[in-house]
Coordinates of C-alpha atoms and ligand atoms in Angstrom, one line a residue:
X1 CA -0.1 -0.2 0.0
X2 CA 1.0 3.7 -0.8
X3 CA 0.0 6.6 1.7
X4 CA 0.8 9.8 -0.5
X5 CA 0.1 13.5 -0.5
X6 CA 0.3 13.4 3.5
X7 CA 2.4 15.8 5.7
X8 CA 4.7 13.2 7.4
X9 CA 5.4 14.7 10.7
X10 CA 8.5 13.4 13.0
X11 CA 10.7 15.1 15.7
X12 CA 12.6 15.8 13.2
X13 CA 10.5 18.3 10.9
X14 CA 8.1 17.9 8.3
X15 CA 7.7 17.4 4.8
X16 CA 5.0 16.5 2.3
X17 CA 5.1 13.0 1.2
X18 CA 3.8 9.5 1.3
X19 CA 5.3 6.1 2.2
X20 CA 4.6 3.0 1.2
X21 CA 3.7 -0.4 3.9
X22 CA 4.6 -3.9 2.9
X23 CA 4.5 -7.0 5.3
X24 CA 4.1 -4.6 8.1
X25 CA 6.7 -2.9 7.6
X26 CA 7.3 0.9 6.3
X27 CA 9.5 0.4 3.3
X28 CA 9.6 3.3 1.9
X29 CA 9.3 7.5 3.0
X30 CA 9.9 9.7 0.5
X31 CA 8.3 13.3 -1.8
X32 CA 7.8 11.5 -5.0
X33 CA 6.8 8.1 -4.4
X34 CA 4.5 6.6 -7.0
X35 CA 2.2 3.4 -7.0
X36 CA 3.6 0.3 -8.2
X37 CA 1.5 -2.1 -10.6
X38 CA -1.8 -2.7 -8.8
X39 CA -0.8 -1.2 -5.7
X40 CA -3.7 0.2 -3.4
X41 CA -3.5 3.9 -2.6
X42 CA -4.5 5.8 0.3
X43 CA -4.4 9.4 -0.6
X44 CA -3.8 11.8 2.8
X45 CA -4.5 15.0 1.4
X46 CA -4.5 17.6 3.9
X47 CA -3.9 15.6 6.3
X48 CA -0.8 15.0 8.7
X49 CA 0.9 11.1 8.5
X50 CA 2.3 10.7 12.3
X51 CA 4.0 7.8 14.2
X52 CA 1.4 5.5 16.2
X53 CA 1.4 6.9 19.6
X54 CA 3.4 5.4 22.3
X55 CA 1.6 4.9 25.9
X56 CA 4.4 3.7 28.4
X57 CA 1.9 3.9 31.4
X58 CA -1.3 2.7 31.2
X59 CA -3.3 0.2 33.6
X60 CA -5.2 -2.6 32.1
X61 CA -7.3 -5.7 33.3
X62 CA -5.4 -5.0 36.7
X63 CA -7.0 -5.6 40.3
X64 CA -7.4 -2.0 42.5
X65 CA -9.0 -2.9 46.0
X66 CA -12.5 -4.4 45.5
X67 CA -12.2 -4.0 41.9
X68 CA -11.0 -4.8 38.6
X69 CA -10.2 -2.1 35.7
X70 CA -13.2 -2.3 33.6
X71 CA -11.0 -2.1 30.6
X72 CA -9.3 -5.6 29.8
X73 CA -7.0 -6.1 26.6
X74 CA -9.7 -6.5 24.3
X75 CA -11.8 -3.1 25.0
X76 CA -8.5 -1.4 26.5
X77 CA -6.3 -1.7 23.5
X78 CA -9.0 -1.3 20.8
X79 CA -9.6 2.1 22.6
X80 CA -5.9 3.0 22.4
X81 CA -6.0 2.5 18.7
X82 CA -8.9 4.2 18.0
X83 CA -7.1 7.3 19.8
X84 CA -4.2 6.9 17.8
X85 CA -1.9 4.8 19.5
X86 CA -0.5 2.0 18.6
X87 CA 1.8 0.2 21.4
X88 CA 1.3 0.4 25.1
X89 CA 3.2 -0.5 28.1
X90 CA 1.4 -1.8 31.3
X91 CA 2.7 -2.2 34.8
X92 CA 2.3 -6.5 35.8
X93 CA 1.8 -7.0 39.6
X94 CA 2.1 -10.2 41.0
X95 CA 0.0 -11.2 44.9
X96 CA 1.5 -11.9 48.1
X97 CA 3.3 -15.2 48.4
X98 CA 4.1 -15.3 44.2
X99 CA 6.7 -14.1 42.4
X100 CA 7.4 -11.8 39.7
X101 CA 7.3 -14.9 37.3
X102 CA 3.8 -15.5 38.5
X103 CA 2.6 -11.9 37.8
X104 CA 4.6 -11.6 34.3
X105 CA 2.7 -15.2 33.5
X106 CA -0.9 -14.1 34.5
X107 CA -0.5 -10.6 32.3
X108 CA 0.7 -12.7 29.8
X109 CA -2.5 -14.8 30.0
X110 CA -4.4 -11.4 30.4
X111 CA -3.0 -10.3 26.8
X112 CA -2.4 -13.1 24.8
X113 CA -4.3 -13.2 21.4
X114 CA -6.4 -9.9 23.2
X115 CA -4.7 -7.0 22.4
X116 CA -5.4 -5.2 18.8
X117 CA -2.0 -3.6 19.1
X118 CA 1.7 -4.2 20.5
X119 CA 2.6 -4.4 24.0
X120 CA 5.1 -4.3 26.5
X121 CA 5.4 -4.8 30.1
X122 CA 7.1 -2.9 33.0
X123 CA 7.1 -5.4 35.6
X124 CA 6.1 -4.2 39.2
X125 CA 8.3 -4.8 42.3
X126 CA 6.3 -4.8 45.6
X127 CA 8.9 -6.0 48.0
X128 CA 12.3 -6.7 47.9
X129 CA 14.2 -9.2 49.4
X130 CA 18.3 -10.6 48.6
X131 CA 16.7 -13.8 46.6
X132 CA 14.8 -11.4 44.3
X133 CA 17.9 -10.5 42.4
X134 CA 17.6 -13.9 40.8
X135 CA 14.1 -13.1 39.7
X136 CA 15.0 -9.9 38.0
X137 CA 17.5 -11.7 36.4
X138 CA 15.0 -13.9 35.0
X139 CA 12.6 -11.1 34.0
X140 CA 15.5 -9.5 32.0
X141 CA 15.4 -13.1 29.9
X142 CA 11.6 -13.0 29.3
X143 CA 12.0 -9.1 27.8
X144 CA 12.0 -7.5 30.9
X145 CA 13.7 -4.2 30.7
X146 CA 11.7 -1.5 33.0
X147 CA 10.2 -2.0 36.6
X148 CA 8.6 -0.1 38.8
X149 CA 7.9 0.8 42.6
X150 CA 5.6 2.5 44.6
X151 CA 6.6 5.2 47.1
X152 CA 3.1 5.0 48.8
X153 CA 0.8 2.0 49.4
X154 CA 3.1 0.2 51.7
X155 CA 0.7 -1.6 53.0
X156 CA 0.0 -3.1 49.9
X157 CA 2.0 -2.6 46.5
X158 CA 4.6 0.1 48.3
X159 CA 7.9 -0.4 48.9
X160 CA 9.8 0.9 51.9
X161 CA 13.3 2.8 51.3
X162 CA 15.7 0.3 52.2
X163 CA 14.0 -1.7 49.6
X164 CA 13.7 1.3 47.1
X165 CA 17.7 1.4 47.0
X166 CA 18.1 -2.0 46.6
X167 CA 16.2 -2.0 44.0
X168 CA 18.0 0.9 42.2
X169 CA 21.0 -1.1 43.5
X170 CA 20.5 -3.8 41.2
X171 CA 18.8 -2.0 38.0
X172 CA 22.3 -0.8 37.7
X173 CA 23.3 -4.6 38.5
X174 CA 20.5 -5.5 35.1
X175 CA 21.0 -2.5 33.1
X176 CA 17.5 -2.1 33.9
X177 CA 15.6 1.4 34.3
X178 CA 13.3 1.4 37.3
X179 CA 9.6 3.4 36.9
X180 CA 8.7 5.1 40.3
X181 CA 5.3 6.6 41.6
X182 CA 6.7 9.4 43.5
X183 CA 4.3 10.3 46.5
X184 CA 5.2 9.9 50.2
X185 CA 3.2 7.2 51.8
X186 CA 3.8 7.8 55.5
X187 CA 2.4 11.4 55.1
X188 CA -0.7 10.4 53.2
X189 CA -1.9 7.5 55.1
X190 CA -1.4 9.8 58.3
X191 CA -3.3 12.8 56.7
X192 CA -5.9 10.3 55.2
X193 CA -6.5 8.5 58.4
X194 CA -7.2 12.0 60.1
X195 CA -9.1 13.4 57.7
X196 CA -11.6 10.1 57.5
X197 CA -12.6 10.6 61.1
X198 CA -13.1 14.4 60.3
X199 CA -15.7 13.9 57.4
X200 CA -15.0 10.2 55.3
X201 CA -17.4 10.6 52.5
X202 CA -16.1 14.2 51.6
X203 CA -14.0 13.7 48.1
X204 CA -12.0 17.0 48.7
X205 CA -10.4 15.4 51.5
X206 CA -8.3 13.1 48.4
X207 CA -6.3 16.0 47.6
X208 CA -5.9 17.0 50.9
X209 CA -4.5 14.2 51.9
X210 CA -1.7 14.5 49.1
X211 CA -0.3 17.5 49.2
X212 CA 2.2 18.8 46.5
X213 CA 5.1 18.1 48.8
X214 CA 4.2 14.5 49.2
X215 CA 4.9 14.4 45.7
X216 CA 7.9 16.6 45.5
X217 CA 9.7 14.9 48.5
X218 CA 8.7 11.6 47.3
X219 CA 10.4 12.6 44.0
X220 CA 13.5 14.6 45.6
X221 CA 14.4 11.3 47.5
X222 CA 14.5 9.0 44.8
X223 CA 16.1 11.4 42.6
X224 CA 18.4 11.4 45.9
X225 CA 18.7 7.6 45.9
X226 CA 19.0 7.0 42.1
X227 CA 22.3 9.3 42.2
X228 CA 23.4 7.1 44.9
X229 CA 23.2 4.2 43.0
X230 CA 24.5 5.4 40.4
X231 CA 21.5 4.8 37.8
X232 CA 18.8 6.3 35.6
X233 CA 15.2 6.5 36.9
X234 CA 11.7 7.5 35.4
X235 CA 9.2 9.1 37.3
X236 CA 5.9 8.8 36.6
X237 CA 3.4 10.9 36.4
X238 CA 4.5 14.3 37.9
X239 CA 1.8 16.8 38.4
X240 CA 3.0 19.5 40.9
X241 CA 5.5 22.4 40.0
X242 CA 7.5 21.4 43.1
X243 CA 8.7 17.9 41.7
X244 CA 9.1 19.2 37.8
X245 CA 11.2 22.2 39.2
X246 CA 13.4 19.1 41.4
X247 CA 13.7 17.1 38.1
X248 CA 14.8 20.4 36.1
X249 CA 17.6 21.2 38.5
X250 CA 18.6 17.4 38.8
X251 CA 18.6 17.6 34.8
X252 CA 20.6 20.6 35.0
X253 CA 22.9 19.1 37.5
X254 CA 23.4 16.3 34.7
X255 CA 21.6 13.5 36.1
X256 CA 20.4 11.2 34.3
X257 CA 16.8 11.4 35.3
X258 CA 13.5 11.0 32.8
X259 CA 9.6 11.9 34.0
X260 CA 6.3 12.2 32.5
X261 CA 3.2 13.5 32.5
X262 CA -0.1 13.4 31.8
X263 CA -3.2 14.7 30.1
X264 CA -5.5 14.7 33.5
X265 CA -2.5 16.9 35.1
X266 CA -2.2 19.6 32.2
X267 CA -5.9 20.1 31.5
X268 CA -7.8 19.5 34.6
X269 CA -7.2 21.0 38.4
X270 CA -8.5 21.2 41.6
X271 CA -12.2 22.9 41.0
X272 CA -13.1 19.3 39.8
X273 CA -13.7 18.3 43.7
X274 CA -15.7 21.1 44.7
X275 CA -18.8 19.5 42.2
X276 CA -21.9 18.4 43.4
X277 CA -23.2 14.9 44.6
X278 CA -20.3 12.5 43.8
X279 CA -19.0 13.7 40.7
X280 CA -16.0 14.4 41.9
X281 CA -14.9 10.8 42.4
X282 CA -14.7 10.6 38.5
X283 CA -11.6 12.7 39.3
X284 CA -10.4 10.7 42.3
X285 CA -6.9 9.4 41.0
X286 CA -3.4 9.5 42.3
X287 CA -1.8 12.2 42.4
X288 CA -4.6 13.9 42.4
X289 CA -5.4 17.2 40.2
X290 CA -3.6 20.2 41.0
X291 CA -4.0 24.0 40.8
X292 CA -3.8 26.5 37.2
X293 CA -0.2 27.2 39.3
X294 CA 0.9 23.6 38.2
X295 CA -0.9 23.2 35.2
X296 CA 1.4 26.2 33.8
X297 CA 4.7 24.7 35.2
X298 CA 4.0 21.4 33.7
X299 CA 3.3 23.1 30.2
X300 CA 6.4 24.9 30.5
X301 CA 8.4 21.7 31.9
X302 CA 7.1 20.0 28.5
X303 CA 8.2 22.8 26.2
X304 CA 11.8 23.7 27.9
X305 CA 12.7 19.3 27.9
X306 CA 12.5 18.6 31.9
X307 CA 9.5 16.7 31.1
X308 CA 10.3 13.6 28.2
X309 CA 6.6 12.1 27.6
X310 CA 3.3 12.7 27.9
X311 CA 1.4 9.3 29.1
X312 CA -2.4 8.4 30.6
X313 CA -2.1 6.1 33.5
X314 CA -5.1 4.9 31.8
X315 CA -7.0 3.3 34.7
X316 CA -10.6 2.8 34.0
X317 CA -13.2 2.6 36.9
X318 CA -16.9 2.8 36.4
X319 CA -18.1 5.6 37.6
X320 CA -21.9 3.7 38.4
X321 CA -21.0 0.5 40.2
X322 CA -17.2 0.8 40.7
X323 CA -16.1 4.3 41.9
X324 CA -19.5 4.6 44.1
X325 CA -17.9 1.6 46.6
X326 CA -16.5 4.8 48.4
X327 CA -19.5 7.2 48.5
X328 CA -19.4 6.5 52.4
X329 CA -15.0 7.1 52.7
X330 CA -13.5 8.6 49.8
X331 CA -10.1 6.3 50.8
X332 CA -12.3 3.5 49.2
X333 CA -13.0 5.4 45.8
X334 CA -10.7 3.1 43.0
X335 CA -7.8 5.9 42.6
X336 CA -7.4 6.0 38.7
X337 CA -9.2 8.0 35.5
X338 CA -9.3 6.8 32.2
X339 CA -7.4 8.4 29.0
X340 CA -6.3 5.9 26.8
X341 CA -8.2 6.8 23.7
X342 CA -7.7 10.6 24.4
X343 CA -4.8 11.4 24.8
X344 CA -3.2 12.0 20.8
X345 CA -5.9 14.2 20.0
X346 CA -6.2 15.8 23.0
X347 CA -2.3 16.3 23.3
X348 CA -2.1 17.5 19.7
X349 CA -4.6 19.7 20.3
X350 CA -3.8 21.9 23.3
X351 CA -0.4 21.2 22.7
X352 CA -0.8 23.2 19.7
X353 CA -2.6 26.1 21.4
X354 CA 0.4 26.3 23.6
X355 CA 2.5 27.3 20.5
X356 CA 4.3 23.6 21.6
X357 CA 5.2 22.3 17.6
X358 CA 4.6 19.2 15.9
X359 CA 7.6 18.0 16.3
X360 CA 8.1 18.3 19.6
X361 CA 4.7 16.7 19.8
X362 CA 5.4 13.6 18.6
X363 CA 8.5 13.4 20.3
X364 CA 6.7 13.6 23.5
X365 CA 3.8 11.3 22.6
X366 CA 5.4 8.8 20.1
X367 CA 9.3 9.0 19.9
X368 CA 11.0 9.7 23.5
X369 CA 8.4 7.4 25.2
X370 CA 9.9 4.5 22.7
X371 CA 13.4 5.5 23.0
X372 CA 13.4 5.7 26.8
X373 CA 11.9 1.8 26.9
X374 CA 13.9 0.1 24.0
X375 CA 11.5 -0.1 21.2
X376 CA 13.1 3.0 19.0
X377 CA 13.3 2.8 16.2
X378 CA 11.3 -0.1 15.6
X379 CA 8.2 1.6 17.0
X380 CA 7.7 5.8 17.6
X381 CA 9.3 7.0 14.6
X382 CA 8.4 6.6 10.1
X383 CA 11.2 5.5 8.7
X384 CA 12.1 2.7 6.0
X385 CA 12.6 -0.4 8.5
X386 CA 10.4 0.1 10.9
X387 CA 7.4 -0.9 11.8
X388 CA 4.1 0.6 9.8
X389 CA 2.6 1.8 12.8
X390 CA 1.0 5.5 11.4
X391 CA -1.9 7.6 12.4
X392 CA -3.5 10.2 9.6
X393 CA -5.0 12.7 11.4
X394 CA -6.8 15.6 9.9
X395 CA -5.9 19.4 12.0
X396 CA -9.4 20.8 10.6
X397 CA -11.9 18.4 11.8
X398 CA -13.6 20.4 15.3
X399 CA -15.4 17.8 17.6
X400 CA -16.3 17.5 21.2
X401 CA -14.4 14.9 23.2
X402 CA -17.3 12.4 24.7
X403 CA -18.0 9.1 27.0
X404 CA -20.7 8.4 24.2
X405 CA -18.4 8.5 21.1
X406 CA -15.6 6.9 22.8
X407 CA -15.0 3.3 22.8
X408 CA -13.1 2.6 26.1
X409 CA -15.0 0.4 28.5
X410 CA -16.1 3.1 31.3
X411 CA -19.2 5.5 31.6
X412 CA -17.3 8.5 31.6
X413 CA -14.5 10.4 30.3
X414 CA -13.1 12.8 33.0
X415 CA -12.3 15.3 29.4
X416 CA -16.2 15.6 28.5
X417 CA -16.9 18.4 26.5
X418 CA -13.2 19.3 25.6
X419 CA -13.0 20.7 21.8
X420 CA -10.6 19.7 19.6
X421 CA -9.9 20.4 15.9
X422 CA -7.8 17.3 15.5
X423 CA -9.2 14.1 15.0
X424 CA -8.0 10.7 14.1
X425 CA -9.0 9.3 10.8
X426 CA -7.3 6.4 10.1
X427 CA -4.6 4.4 11.9
X428 CA -2.4 1.1 10.9
X429 CA -1.3 -1.3 13.3
X430 CA 1.8 -2.7 11.8
X431 CA 0.6 -2.0 8.0
X432 CA -2.8 -3.8 9.1
X433 CA -5.5 -0.9 8.5
X434 CA -7.5 -0.9 12.2
X435 CA -9.5 2.5 11.6
X436 CA -10.4 3.7 8.4
X437 CA -12.4 7.4 8.1
X438 CA -12.6 7.4 11.9
X439 CA -14.8 3.7 11.9
X440 CA -13.0 0.5 13.4
X441 CA -12.4 -1.6 10.3
X442 CA -9.8 -4.2 12.5
X443 CA -10.3 -8.1 12.5
X444 CA -9.3 -9.6 15.1
X445 CA -6.1 -8.3 18.0
X446 CA -3.1 -9.5 16.3
X447 CA -1.0 -7.6 18.8
X448 CA 2.3 -8.8 20.4
X449 CA 4.2 -8.8 23.7
X450 CA 7.7 -6.8 23.0
X451 CA 10.1 -8.4 23.9
X452 CA 12.2 -5.3 25.1
X453 CA 15.8 -5.3 24.8
Ligands
URP1 O1 -4.5 6.9 40.2 C1 -4.6 5.9 39.9 N1 -2.9 6.7 38.7 N2 -3.8 5.0 39.8 C2 -3.0 4.0 38.8 C3 -2.0 3.5 39.6 C4 -1.1 4.4 39.8 O2 -0.4 4.9 41.0 O3 -0.7 4.6 38.9
ZN2 ZN1 0.9 5.9 39.9
ZN3 ZN1 -0.5 4.3 36.9

């Protein structure tokens, strides 16, 4: 197939031209490609051709306290592809008493034959003893080269400082990368307890129990631990101006610190915790939404390179039937919000409105995340030899984001009513057309597990 007459955008620039797809790969990219024989041609006149999006922070088919995320691999990856994302990286977990391999096997089973796009894993490490060194080696042999630790939730999935430092030291041994959820678990647990005693049903107690400094303190600590262990580190879902500043300073010192933020922290703010009734539960996620001043700082951090990637932290729970488990107690509201399907359109729109060039947005949404996790240049860019993961997007198609038109398996979107002019029209996953003129056309889930190196 030949896609022609589009504006091809990569992190390096843009030009009018086209590309050829054969056997799932891009075989040629150029300005004057002509159809060969009976070759099928897609005319992308007036549209941008971008690399398929790479979302390196999703929670699909994940248990969370009393429920499971509403999206499984079939619905979650279909939603990703509909929204222009053609690679996801998810976080397998394991139960107490199980091994990392048990967790990996569980996630391989959830995803095998049920993903519409390729997927990789960052393995969660929710404890540490010396015996785990061996388990990490096994993980690397299985194609897992990035891991995840939580500095909160120590009564469950989180780790204490000594454990965190042990994991970082092992990252050095294995030449692998640790992603860290940064909040001070002790402080927020105590604040949560106190606020629950005062008024358990007040959702505003969710952000109150997680002030900006709980994130900043943890980010600062994790960066220092990484320096002492002499390893790079990836900070997930940065939400505050204070944390962004700590990361900026570390980068300025030359430390290998990488960071992501998410559309919800760039586009939504804490006023959403003042909605009537139980409506604010839609926005209960951790870290919580912050102030407009935090948003401004995050946009600046995107533009100046402090933040390297925009992922979603897609973690979908239904408003009716799941979020309402916490009606009487804000600490029981399942934490997380959906975003896998809306990331690309929202970021292209609101990034452009902020004056961020499309090339930089492609870097944040596709290329840099692929590079950080060893998937580039097969994923995350447009080049001969790369996977034909492609998105054709118009920049002149005004519409509103609405849960009613999204296919992610959840009964709301936190971005309801957001106006966008960028629209994902066509999507190719390894050369197979998944979306055509806005409609889903992919027959079966052909996504594969990505063995990361
Ligand atoms: O509230 C959130 N973000 N839930 C998903 C798990 C996490 O902390 O990343
Ligand atoms: Zn997190
Ligand atoms: Zn997450």
